PDB file of C-alpha atoms (C1' of nucleotides) in Angstrom:
ATOM      1  CA  MET V   1     -27.627  -1.403  58.203  1.00  0.00           C
ATOM      2  CA  VAL V   2     -29.311  -4.672  57.396  1.00  0.00           C
ATOM      3  CA  VAL V   3     -26.917  -7.461  58.063  1.00  0.00           C
ATOM      4  CA  GLN V   4     -27.424 -11.027  57.046  1.00  0.00           C
ATOM      5  CA  ARG V   5     -26.636 -13.305  59.889  1.00  0.00           C
ATOM      6  CA  ALA V   6     -25.816 -16.893  59.324  1.00  0.00           C
ATOM      7  CA  PRO V   7     -28.654 -19.337  60.363  1.00  0.00           C
ATOM      8  CA  GLN V   8     -26.776 -22.005  62.146  1.00  0.00           C
ATOM      9  CA  GLY V   9     -23.543 -20.749  63.798  1.00  0.00           C
ATOM     10  CA  GLN V  10     -22.053 -20.985  60.268  1.00  0.00           C
ATOM     11  CA  LEU V  11     -20.530 -17.888  59.069  1.00  0.00           C
ATOM     12  CA  THR V  12     -20.966 -16.952  55.387  1.00  0.00           C
ATOM     13  CA  ASP V  13     -18.158 -15.617  53.309  1.00  0.00           C
ATOM     14  CA  ASP V  14     -19.643 -12.247  53.420  1.00  0.00           C
ATOM     15  CA  GLU V  15     -19.660 -12.225  57.184  1.00  0.00           C
ATOM     16  CA  VAL V  16     -16.105 -13.424  57.438  1.00  0.00           C
ATOM     17  CA  ASP V  17     -15.140 -10.724  54.999  1.00  0.00           C
ATOM     18  CA  ARG V  18     -16.767  -8.036  57.118  1.00  0.00           C
ATOM     19  CA  ILE V  19     -15.216  -9.291  60.334  1.00  0.00           C
ATOM     20  CA  PHE V  20     -11.644  -9.289  59.024  1.00  0.00           C
ATOM     21  CA  ARG V  21     -12.274  -6.046  57.083  1.00  0.00           C
ATOM     22  CA  ALA V  22     -13.493  -4.321  60.099  1.00  0.00           C
ATOM     23  CA  LEU V  23     -10.402  -5.406  62.119  1.00  0.00           C
ATOM     24  CA  ALA V  24      -8.215  -4.164  59.284  1.00  0.00           C
ATOM     25  CA  ASP V  25      -8.132  -0.574  60.593  1.00  0.00           C
ATOM     26  CA  ARG V  26      -6.388   0.655  63.607  1.00  0.00           C
ATOM     27  CA  THR V  27      -8.998   3.041  64.746  1.00  0.00           C
ATOM     28  CA  ARG V  28     -11.634   0.403  64.471  1.00  0.00           C
ATOM     29  CA  ARG V  29      -9.442  -2.064  66.492  1.00  0.00           C
ATOM     30  CA  ASP V  30      -9.040   0.731  69.114  1.00  0.00           C
ATOM     31  CA  ILE V  31     -12.762   1.237  69.270  1.00  0.00           C
ATOM     32  CA  VAL V  32     -13.277  -2.516  69.781  1.00  0.00           C
ATOM     33  CA  ARG V  33     -10.688  -2.589  72.547  1.00  0.00           C
ATOM     34  CA  ARG V  34     -12.244   0.358  74.302  1.00  0.00           C
ATOM     35  CA  THR V  35     -15.857  -0.937  73.985  1.00  0.00           C
ATOM     36  CA  LEU V  36     -14.904  -4.419  75.113  1.00  0.00           C
ATOM     37  CA  VAL V  37     -13.725  -2.876  78.413  1.00  0.00           C
ATOM     38  CA  GLY V  38     -16.861  -0.828  78.952  1.00  0.00           C
ATOM     39  CA  GLU V  39     -19.644   0.888  77.139  1.00  0.00           C
ATOM     40  CA  VAL V  40     -18.723   4.190  75.452  1.00  0.00           C
ATOM     41  CA  SER V  41     -20.939   6.637  73.700  1.00  0.00           C
ATOM     42  CA  VAL V  42     -20.239   7.466  70.045  1.00  0.00           C
ATOM     43  CA  SER V  43     -19.412  11.112  70.913  1.00  0.00           C
ATOM     44  CA  ALA V  44     -17.082  10.027  73.697  1.00  0.00           C
ATOM     45  CA  LEU V  45     -15.224   7.838  71.221  1.00  0.00           C
ATOM     46  CA  ALA V  46     -15.161  10.710  68.685  1.00  0.00           C
ATOM     47  CA  ARG V  47     -13.415  12.947  71.148  1.00  0.00           C
ATOM     48  CA  SER V  48     -10.550  10.384  71.329  1.00  0.00           C
ATOM     49  CA  TYR V  49      -9.491  10.505  67.658  1.00  0.00           C
ATOM     50  CA  ALA V  50      -8.171  13.118  65.342  1.00  0.00           C
ATOM     51  CA  MET V  51     -11.079  12.887  62.935  1.00  0.00           C
ATOM     52  CA  SER V  52     -14.579  14.113  62.652  1.00  0.00           C
ATOM     53  CA  PHE V  53     -17.495  12.794  64.575  1.00  0.00           C
ATOM     54  CA  ALA V  54     -19.019  11.484  61.293  1.00  0.00           C
ATOM     55  CA  ALA V  55     -15.896   9.553  60.490  1.00  0.00           C
ATOM     56  CA  VAL V  56     -16.019   7.851  63.925  1.00  0.00           C
ATOM     57  CA  GLN V  57     -19.698   7.279  63.316  1.00  0.00           C
ATOM     58  CA  LYS V  58     -18.875   5.402  60.058  1.00  0.00           C
ATOM     59  CA  HIS V  59     -16.238   3.274  61.718  1.00  0.00           C
ATOM     60  CA  VAL V  60     -18.751   2.312  64.422  1.00  0.00           C
ATOM     61  CA  ALA V  61     -21.195   1.399  61.624  1.00  0.00           C
ATOM     62  CA  VAL V  62     -18.643  -0.806  60.020  1.00  0.00           C
ATOM     63  CA  LEU V  63     -17.928  -2.595  63.246  1.00  0.00           C
ATOM     64  CA  GLU V  64     -21.707  -2.994  63.848  1.00  0.00           C
ATOM     65  CA  GLY V  65     -22.095  -4.445  60.371  1.00  0.00           C
ATOM     66  CA  ALA V  66     -19.450  -7.033  61.200  1.00  0.00           C
ATOM     67  CA  GLY V  67     -21.268  -7.883  64.589  1.00  0.00           C
ATOM     68  CA  LEU V  68     -18.127  -6.822  66.490  1.00  0.00           C
ATOM     69  CA  VAL V  69     -20.072  -4.078  68.256  1.00  0.00           C
ATOM     70  CA  THR V  70     -23.602  -3.278  69.194  1.00  0.00           C
ATOM     71  CA  LYS V  71     -25.214   0.132  69.738  1.00  0.00           C
ATOM     72  CA  LEU V  72     -27.791   0.651  72.504  1.00  0.00           C
ATOM     73  CA  PRO V  73     -29.788   3.767  72.829  1.00  0.00           C
ATOM     74  CA  HIS V  74     -29.523   5.619  76.069  1.00  0.00           C
ATOM     75  CA  GLY V  75     -31.265   8.916  76.125  1.00  0.00           C
ATOM     76  CA  ARG V  76     -29.837  10.983  73.377  1.00  0.00           C
ATOM     77  CA  GLU V  77     -26.634   9.059  73.112  1.00  0.00           C
ATOM     78  CA  ARG V  78     -25.896   5.655  71.682  1.00  0.00           C
ATOM     79  CA  LEU V  79     -23.662   3.500  73.901  1.00  0.00           C
ATOM     80  CA  VAL V  80     -21.300   1.248  71.968  1.00  0.00           C
ATOM     81  CA  ARG V  81     -20.531  -2.180  73.447  1.00  0.00           C
ATOM     82  CA  GLY V  82     -17.983  -4.563  71.984  1.00  0.00           C
ATOM     83  CA  ASN V  83     -19.317  -8.115  71.293  1.00  0.00           C
ATOM     84  CA  PRO V  84     -16.788 -10.732  72.508  1.00  0.00           C
ATOM     85  CA  GLU V  85     -18.814 -13.544  70.795  1.00  0.00           C
ATOM     86  CA  ALA V  86     -17.763 -11.934  67.401  1.00  0.00           C
ATOM     87  CA  ILE V  87     -14.086 -12.173  68.504  1.00  0.00           C
ATOM     88  CA  VAL V  88     -14.633 -15.823  69.342  1.00  0.00           C
ATOM     89  CA  ARG V  89     -16.135 -16.434  65.916  1.00  0.00           C
ATOM     90  CA  ALA V  90     -12.964 -14.985  64.322  1.00  0.00           C
ATOM     91  CA  GLN V  91     -10.787 -17.129  66.555  1.00  0.00           C
ATOM     92  CA  VAL V  92     -12.648 -20.100  65.460  1.00  0.00           C
ATOM     93  CA  LEU V  93     -11.801 -19.296  61.768  1.00  0.00           C
ATOM     94  CA  LEU V  94      -8.054 -18.942  62.607  1.00  0.00           C
ATOM     95  CA  ASP V  95      -8.086 -22.188  64.469  1.00  0.00           C
ATOM     96  CA  GLN V  96      -9.417 -23.870  61.386  1.00  0.00           C
ATOM     97  CA  PHE V  97      -6.537 -22.534  59.410  1.00  0.00           C
ATOM     98  CA  GLU V  98      -4.001 -23.667  61.986  1.00  0.00           C
ATOM     99  CA  ALA V  99      -5.697 -27.195  61.959  1.00  0.00           C
ATOM    100  CA  LEU V 100      -5.073 -27.484  58.301  1.00  0.00           C
ATOM    101  CA  TRP V 101      -1.326 -27.005  58.987  1.00  0.00           C
ATOM    102  CA  ARG V 102      -1.276 -29.441  61.811  1.00  0.00           C
ATOM    103  CA  ASP V 103      -2.870 -31.981  59.597  1.00  0.00           C
ATOM    104  CA  ARG V 104      -0.093 -31.558  57.023  1.00  0.00           C
ATOM    105  CA  VAL V 105       2.499 -31.982  59.729  1.00  0.00           C
ATOM    106  CA  ALA V 106       0.781 -35.033  61.100  1.00  0.00           C
ATOM    107  CA  ARG V 107       0.554 -36.579  57.498  1.00  0.00           C
ATOM    108  CA  LEU V 108       4.322 -35.787  57.092  1.00  0.00           C
ATOM    109  CA  ASP V 109       5.133 -37.359  60.410  1.00  0.00           C
ATOM    110  CA  ALA V 110       3.262 -40.482  59.551  1.00  0.00           C
ATOM    111  CA  LEU V 111       5.072 -40.695  56.329  1.00  0.00           C
ATOM    112  CA  LEU V 112       8.347 -40.638  57.985  1.00  0.00           C
ATOM    113  CA  ALA V 113       7.431 -43.085  60.601  1.00  0.00           C
ATOM    114  CA  GLU V 114       6.649 -45.578  57.822  1.00  0.00           C
ATOM    115  CA  ASP V 115       8.876 -48.463  56.662  1.00  0.00           C
ATOM    116  CA  PRO V 116      11.622 -46.994  54.318  1.00  0.00           C
ATOM    117  CA  PRO V 117       9.763 -46.180  51.132  1.00  0.00           C
ATOM    118  CA  PRO V 118      10.699 -47.929  47.886  1.00  0.00           C
ATOM    119  CA  THR V 119      12.051 -44.768  46.437  1.00  0.00           C
ATOM    120  CA  SER V 120      15.798 -43.944  46.855  1.00  0.00           C
ATOM    121  CA  THR V 121      16.489 -41.726  49.775  1.00  0.00           C
TER     122      THR V 121
ATOM    123  CA  MET H   1       7.178  -5.658  47.627  1.00  0.00           C
ATOM    124  CA  VAL H   2       9.303  -4.395  50.505  1.00  0.00           C
ATOM    125  CA  VAL H   3       7.668  -5.218  53.751  1.00  0.00           C
ATOM    126  CA  GLN H   4       8.539  -3.711  57.097  1.00  0.00           C
ATOM    127  CA  ARG H   5       8.813  -6.460  59.678  1.00  0.00           C
ATOM    128  CA  ALA H   6       8.630  -5.631  63.252  1.00  0.00           C
ATOM    129  CA  PRO H   7      11.935  -5.747  65.267  1.00  0.00           C
ATOM    130  CA  GLN H   8      11.031  -7.727  68.308  1.00  0.00           C
ATOM    131  CA  GLY H   9       7.992  -9.968  67.859  1.00  0.00           C
ATOM    132  CA  GLN H  10       5.860  -6.859  68.115  1.00  0.00           C
ATOM    133  CA  LEU H  11       3.652  -6.245  65.298  1.00  0.00           C
ATOM    134  CA  THR H  12       3.185  -2.654  64.060  1.00  0.00           C
ATOM    135  CA  ASP H  13      -0.218  -1.275  63.219  1.00  0.00           C
ATOM    136  CA  ASP H  14       0.673  -1.423  59.592  1.00  0.00           C
ATOM    137  CA  GLU H  15       1.441  -5.174  59.853  1.00  0.00           C
ATOM    138  CA  VAL H  16      -1.850  -5.899  61.697  1.00  0.00           C
ATOM    139  CA  ASP H  17      -3.686  -3.791  59.114  1.00  0.00           C
ATOM    140  CA  ARG H  18      -2.118  -6.010  56.318  1.00  0.00           C
ATOM    141  CA  ILE H  19      -2.782  -9.356  58.030  1.00  0.00           C
ATOM    142  CA  PHE H  20      -6.537  -8.713  58.626  1.00  0.00           C
ATOM    143  CA  ARG H  21      -6.898  -6.871  55.255  1.00  0.00           C
ATOM    144  CA  ALA H  22      -5.295  -9.953  53.500  1.00  0.00           C
ATOM    145  CA  LEU H  23      -7.776 -12.300  55.312  1.00  0.00           C
ATOM    146  CA  ALA H  24     -10.728 -10.117  54.362  1.00  0.00           C
ATOM    147  CA  ASP H  25     -11.118 -11.693  50.884  1.00  0.00           C
ATOM    148  CA  ARG H  26     -12.491 -15.180  50.330  1.00  0.00           C
ATOM    149  CA  THR H  27     -10.182 -15.955  47.462  1.00  0.00           C
ATOM    150  CA  ARG H  28      -7.179 -15.148  49.498  1.00  0.00           C
ATOM    151  CA  ARG H  29      -8.487 -17.146  52.429  1.00  0.00           C
ATOM    152  CA  ASP H  30      -8.927 -20.106  50.095  1.00  0.00           C
ATOM    153  CA  ILE H  31      -5.356 -19.626  48.861  1.00  0.00           C
ATOM    154  CA  VAL H  32      -4.041 -19.713  52.434  1.00  0.00           C
ATOM    155  CA  ARG H  33      -6.040 -22.847  53.107  1.00  0.00           C
ATOM    156  CA  ARG H  34      -4.606 -24.648  50.054  1.00  0.00           C
ATOM    157  CA  THR H  35      -1.063 -23.455  50.662  1.00  0.00           C
ATOM    158  CA  LEU H  36      -1.062 -24.570  54.272  1.00  0.00           C
ATOM    159  CA  VAL H  37      -1.874 -28.062  53.246  1.00  0.00           C
ATOM    160  CA  GLY H  38       0.800 -28.069  50.651  1.00  0.00           C
ATOM    161  CA  GLU H  39       2.894 -26.029  48.340  1.00  0.00           C
ATOM    162  CA  VAL H  40       1.197 -24.914  45.185  1.00  0.00           C
ATOM    163  CA  SER H  41       2.422 -22.879  42.163  1.00  0.00           C
ATOM    164  CA  VAL H  42       0.766 -19.637  41.294  1.00  0.00           C
ATOM    165  CA  SER H  43      -0.417 -21.011  37.915  1.00  0.00           C
ATOM    166  CA  ALA H  44      -1.904 -24.040  39.668  1.00  0.00           C
ATOM    167  CA  LEU H  45      -3.728 -21.624  42.022  1.00  0.00           C
ATOM    168  CA  ALA H  46      -4.843 -19.550  39.087  1.00  0.00           C
ATOM    169  CA  ARG H  47      -6.519 -22.490  37.412  1.00  0.00           C
ATOM    170  CA  SER H  48      -8.791 -22.926  40.507  1.00  0.00           C
ATOM    171  CA  TYR H  49     -10.494 -19.471  40.319  1.00  0.00           C
ATOM    172  CA  ALA H  50     -12.634 -17.804  37.940  1.00  0.00           C
ATOM    173  CA  MET H  51     -10.328 -14.909  37.316  1.00  0.00           C
ATOM    174  CA  SER H  52      -7.221 -14.057  35.453  1.00  0.00           C
ATOM    175  CA  PHE H  53      -3.640 -15.182  36.237  1.00  0.00           C
ATOM    176  CA  ALA H  54      -2.754 -11.660  37.016  1.00  0.00           C
ATOM    177  CA  ALA H  55      -5.592 -11.270  39.425  1.00  0.00           C
ATOM    178  CA  VAL H  56      -4.462 -14.354  41.432  1.00  0.00           C
ATOM    179  CA  GLN H  57      -0.923 -13.127  41.317  1.00  0.00           C
ATOM    180  CA  LYS H  58      -2.125 -10.001  42.992  1.00  0.00           C
ATOM    181  CA  HIS H  59      -3.783 -11.915  45.739  1.00  0.00           C
ATOM    182  CA  VAL H  60      -0.749 -13.900  46.403  1.00  0.00           C
ATOM    183  CA  ALA H  61       1.253 -10.722  46.589  1.00  0.00           C
ATOM    184  CA  VAL H  62      -1.098  -9.260  49.127  1.00  0.00           C
ATOM    185  CA  LEU H  63      -0.777 -12.475  51.166  1.00  0.00           C
ATOM    186  CA  GLU H  64       3.008 -12.324  50.904  1.00  0.00           C
ATOM    187  CA  GLY H  65       3.036  -8.728  52.012  1.00  0.00           C
ATOM    188  CA  ALA H  66       1.102  -9.701  55.000  1.00  0.00           C
ATOM    189  CA  GLY H  67       3.478 -12.512  55.731  1.00  0.00           C
ATOM    190  CA  LEU H  68       0.815 -15.148  55.450  1.00  0.00           C
ATOM    191  CA  VAL H  69       2.476 -16.853  52.497  1.00  0.00           C
ATOM    192  CA  THR H  70       5.939 -17.180  51.182  1.00  0.00           C
ATOM    193  CA  LYS H  71       6.889 -17.716  47.469  1.00  0.00           C
ATOM    194  CA  LEU H  72       9.961 -19.943  46.538  1.00  0.00           C
ATOM    195  CA  PRO H  73      11.287 -20.215  43.187  1.00  0.00           C
ATOM    196  CA  HIS H  74      11.256 -23.740  41.652  1.00  0.00           C
ATOM    197  CA  GLY H  75      12.381 -23.745  38.146  1.00  0.00           C
ATOM    198  CA  ARG H  76      10.262 -21.552  36.118  1.00  0.00           C
ATOM    199  CA  GLU H  77       7.404 -21.619  38.601  1.00  0.00           C
ATOM    200  CA  ARG H  78       7.003 -20.083  42.104  1.00  0.00           C
ATOM    201  CA  LEU H  79       5.689 -22.426  44.833  1.00  0.00           C
ATOM    202  CA  VAL H  80       3.429 -20.687  47.279  1.00  0.00           C
ATOM    203  CA  ARG H  81       3.606 -21.974  50.822  1.00  0.00           C
ATOM    204  CA  GLY H  82       1.246 -20.878  53.742  1.00  0.00           C
ATOM    205  CA  ASN H  83       2.941 -19.570  56.705  1.00  0.00           C
ATOM    206  CA  PRO H  84       1.417 -20.909  59.961  1.00  0.00           C
ATOM    207  CA  GLU H  85       3.373 -18.618  62.029  1.00  0.00           C
ATOM    208  CA  ALA H  86       1.627 -15.686  60.660  1.00  0.00           C
ATOM    209  CA  ILE H  87      -1.706 -17.464  61.507  1.00  0.00           C
ATOM    210  CA  VAL H  88      -0.472 -17.657  65.101  1.00  0.00           C
ATOM    211  CA  ARG H  89       0.366 -14.031  65.072  1.00  0.00           C
ATOM    212  CA  ALA H  90      -3.261 -13.206  64.104  1.00  0.00           C
ATOM    213  CA  GLN H  91      -4.563 -15.558  66.828  1.00  0.00           C
ATOM    214  CA  VAL H  92      -2.451 -13.692  69.476  1.00  0.00           C
ATOM    215  CA  LEU H  93      -4.190 -10.561  68.381  1.00  0.00           C
ATOM    216  CA  LEU H  94      -7.620 -11.884  68.825  1.00  0.00           C
ATOM    217  CA  ASP H  95      -6.608 -13.431  72.033  1.00  0.00           C
ATOM    218  CA  GLN H  96      -5.609  -9.962  73.283  1.00  0.00           C
ATOM    219  CA  PHE H  97      -9.009  -8.628  72.481  1.00  0.00           C
ATOM    220  CA  GLU H  98     -10.618 -11.520  74.284  1.00  0.00           C
ATOM    221  CA  ALA H  99      -8.524 -10.886  77.273  1.00  0.00           C
ATOM    222  CA  LEU H 100      -9.657  -7.392  77.622  1.00  0.00           C
ATOM    223  CA  TRP H 101     -13.238  -8.735  77.829  1.00  0.00           C
ATOM    224  CA  ARG H 102     -12.380 -11.319  80.478  1.00  0.00           C
ATOM    225  CA  ASP H 103     -10.820  -8.643  82.453  1.00  0.00           C
ATOM    226  CA  ARG H 104     -13.986  -6.670  82.471  1.00  0.00           C
ATOM    227  CA  VAL H 105     -15.988  -9.748  83.473  1.00  0.00           C
ATOM    228  CA  ALA H 106     -13.347 -10.449  86.239  1.00  0.00           C
ATOM    229  CA  ARG H 107     -13.812  -6.829  87.530  1.00  0.00           C
ATOM    230  CA  LEU H 108     -17.688  -7.132  87.541  1.00  0.00           C
ATOM    231  CA  ASP H 109     -17.454 -10.460  89.398  1.00  0.00           C
ATOM    232  CA  ALA H 110     -15.219  -8.981  91.932  1.00  0.00           C
ATOM    233  CA  LEU H 111     -17.523  -6.091  92.444  1.00  0.00           C
ATOM    234  CA  LEU H 112     -20.395  -8.495  92.957  1.00  0.00           C
ATOM    235  CA  ALA H 113     -18.343 -10.500  95.377  1.00  0.00           C
ATOM    236  CA  GLU H 114     -17.885  -7.502  97.673  1.00  0.00           C
ATOM    237  CA  ASP H 115     -19.724  -6.579 100.724  1.00  0.00           C
ATOM    238  CA  PRO H 116     -23.136  -5.148  99.829  1.00  0.00           C
ATOM    239  CA  PRO H 117     -22.255  -1.519  98.544  1.00  0.00           C
ATOM    240  CA  PRO H 118     -23.599   1.561 100.424  1.00  0.00           C
ATOM    241  CA  THR H 119     -25.820   2.434  97.520  1.00  0.00           C
ATOM    242  CA  SER H 120     -29.358   1.048  97.465  1.00  0.00           C
ATOM    243  CA  THR H 121     -29.905  -2.221  95.636  1.00  0.00           C
TER     244      THR H 121
ATOM    245  C1'  DT Y   1     -38.608  27.788  76.397  1.00  0.00           C
ATOM    246  C1'  DC Y   2     -34.344  27.761  74.161  1.00  0.00           C
ATOM    247  C1'  DG Y   3     -29.602  26.810  73.445  1.00  0.00           C
ATOM    248  C1'  DT Y   4     -26.500  22.948  73.586  1.00  0.00           C
ATOM    249  C1'  DT Y   5     -25.335  18.225  72.858  1.00  0.00           C
ATOM    250  C1'  DG Y   6     -25.600  13.717  70.557  1.00  0.00           C
ATOM    251  C1'  DT Y   7     -26.867  11.542  66.619  1.00  0.00           C
ATOM    252  C1'  DA Y   8     -28.227  10.462  61.716  1.00  0.00           C
ATOM    253  C1'  DC Y   9     -27.531  11.031  57.081  1.00  0.00           C
ATOM    254  C1'  DA Y  10     -26.496  12.958  52.455  1.00  0.00           C
ATOM    255  C1'  DA Y  11     -23.229  14.809  49.278  1.00  0.00           C
ATOM    256  C1'  DC Y  12     -18.820  15.159  47.987  1.00  0.00           C
ATOM    257  C1'  DC Y  13     -13.696  14.022  47.185  1.00  0.00           C
ATOM    258  C1'  DA Y  14      -9.409  11.395  46.932  1.00  0.00           C
ATOM    259  C1'  DT Y  15      -7.368   7.283  47.316  1.00  0.00           C
ATOM    260  C1'  DC Y  16      -7.399   2.277  47.438  1.00  0.00           C
ATOM    261  C1'  DG Y  17      -8.566  -2.420  45.774  1.00  0.00           C
ATOM    262  C1'  DG Y  18      -9.898  -5.979  42.717  1.00  0.00           C
ATOM    263  C1'  DG Y  19     -10.336  -6.893  38.323  1.00  0.00           C
ATOM    264  C1'  DT Y  20      -9.057  -6.663  33.397  1.00  0.00           C
ATOM    265  C1'  DT Y  21      -5.602  -6.832  29.053  1.00  0.00           C
ATOM    266  C1'  DG Y  22      -1.229  -6.522  27.081  1.00  0.00           C
ATOM    267  C1'  DT Y  23       3.700  -6.906  26.926  1.00  0.00           C
ATOM    268  C1'  DA Y  24       8.120  -8.824  28.205  1.00  0.00           C
ATOM    269  C1'  DC Y  25      11.135 -12.406  29.589  1.00  0.00           C
ATOM    270  C1'  DG Y  26      13.271 -16.634  31.736  1.00  0.00           C
ATOM    271  C1'  DT Y  27      12.599 -21.721  31.774  1.00  0.00           C
ATOM    272  C1'  DT Y  28      11.183 -26.101  30.064  1.00  0.00           C
ATOM    273  C1'  DA Y  29       9.686 -29.614  26.714  1.00  0.00           C
ATOM    274  C1'  DG Y  30       9.930 -31.476  21.902  1.00  0.00           C
TER     275       DG Y  30
ATOM    276  C1'  DC D   1      16.115 -24.227  18.199  1.00  0.00           C
ATOM    277  C1'  DT D   2      11.632 -23.076  18.889  1.00  0.00           C
ATOM    278  C1'  DA D   3       7.147 -23.191  20.747  1.00  0.00           C
ATOM    279  C1'  DA D   4       4.695 -23.391  24.904  1.00  0.00           C
ATOM    280  C1'  DC D   5       4.547 -22.324  29.831  1.00  0.00           C
ATOM    281  C1'  DG D   6       5.033 -19.605  34.165  1.00  0.00           C
ATOM    282  C1'  DT D   7       5.868 -15.366  35.881  1.00  0.00           C
ATOM    283  C1'  DA D   8       6.334 -10.309  36.409  1.00  0.00           C
ATOM    284  C1'  DC D   9       4.687  -5.850  35.700  1.00  0.00           C
ATOM    285  C1'  DA D  10       2.407  -1.764  33.725  1.00  0.00           C
ATOM    286  C1'  DA D  11      -1.793   0.543  32.366  1.00  0.00           C
ATOM    287  C1'  DC D  12      -6.308   0.966  32.862  1.00  0.00           C
ATOM    288  C1'  DC D  13     -11.413   0.792  34.721  1.00  0.00           C
ATOM    289  C1'  DC D  14     -14.582   1.267  38.229  1.00  0.00           C
ATOM    290  C1'  DG D  15     -16.687   0.468  42.665  1.00  0.00           C
ATOM    291  C1'  DA D  16     -15.561   0.568  47.635  1.00  0.00           C
ATOM    292  C1'  DT D  17     -13.463   3.170  51.435  1.00  0.00           C
ATOM    293  C1'  DG D  18     -12.093   6.754  54.564  1.00  0.00           C
ATOM    294  C1'  DG D  19     -12.200  11.059  55.142  1.00  0.00           C
ATOM    295  C1'  DT D  20     -14.741  15.798  54.899  1.00  0.00           C
ATOM    296  C1'  DT D  21     -18.661  19.399  55.501  1.00  0.00           C
ATOM    297  C1'  DG D  22     -23.354  20.603  55.950  1.00  0.00           C
ATOM    298  C1'  DT D  23     -28.137  19.870  57.422  1.00  0.00           C
ATOM    299  C1'  DA D  24     -31.745  18.035  60.274  1.00  0.00           C
ATOM    300  C1'  DC D  25     -33.639  16.561  64.460  1.00  0.00           C
ATOM    301  C1'  DA D  26     -34.445  14.529  68.990  1.00  0.00           C
ATOM    302  C1'  DA D  27     -33.111  14.826  73.931  1.00  0.00           C
ATOM    303  C1'  DC D  28     -31.276  17.227  77.792  1.00  0.00           C
ATOM    304  C1'  DG D  29     -30.192  21.212  80.986  1.00  0.00           C
ATOM    305  C1'  DA D  30     -30.673  25.810  82.710  1.00  0.00           C
TER     306       DA D  30
END
DNA sequence: TCGTTGTACAACCATCGGGTTGTACGTTAG
DNA sequence: CTAACGTACAACCCGATGGTTGTACAACGA
């Protein structure tokens, strides 16, 4: 899968879409957890879930497309390794959302701290 | 939409699915940003995007189902307000992923700090 | 060498998701 | 009162997704 990576640490909308989309499935979240702890082959992963090897393969592909996971060849198997940097990228996004809200709160606070406004209370 | 909320601060897999799914669309992310800054009516939101009112209505419904947004009646319109607490819940989830990785790093560090192992270097 | 294992990939199927249009109805403004 | 506005919801279209099975092939082990 050819994945467009953003040039300058900036994430494109498509990339953000892929990251959250990839995390919106419990099997994929589980795969991320397991491969963050240590490298696991695709077949080893497949044995853990009540679905076909091909299905797990697809999940890994989705995660790889989102940059949440990388696959490294090791003999005849592919070791899947979770990518903590992608997690951090997602965290940054949520931090930005939270910052917006904090700004609003700050503005409201500033407003209340002002001299009593001309409008009636 | 009837949404199952978790009993004790714990998020169910379904809830996590909905949160990330809801964030996996740029229009919905934009709605969250705008409604975190201040309350906006559905029709005001609809005017901002190149799609029908009904489409925006659906996006708001998805966000509401994920708990990322609440709708409060105000005369004939519904004001949409972003829910910062839901953002925090998502942040906690990502933090848990990151913690897994930090644990791995910590274990590796501990291993390296040990006495030289009996195996050859 | 040859069977087994691990992977890749295509084809197919059912469901879901994001979009549309159309209809109905409560609320507000003139 | 009546027209315009804001919302809700159903029906529909179609592409994406999550699953399946089947085939092909490279790598490993005995």
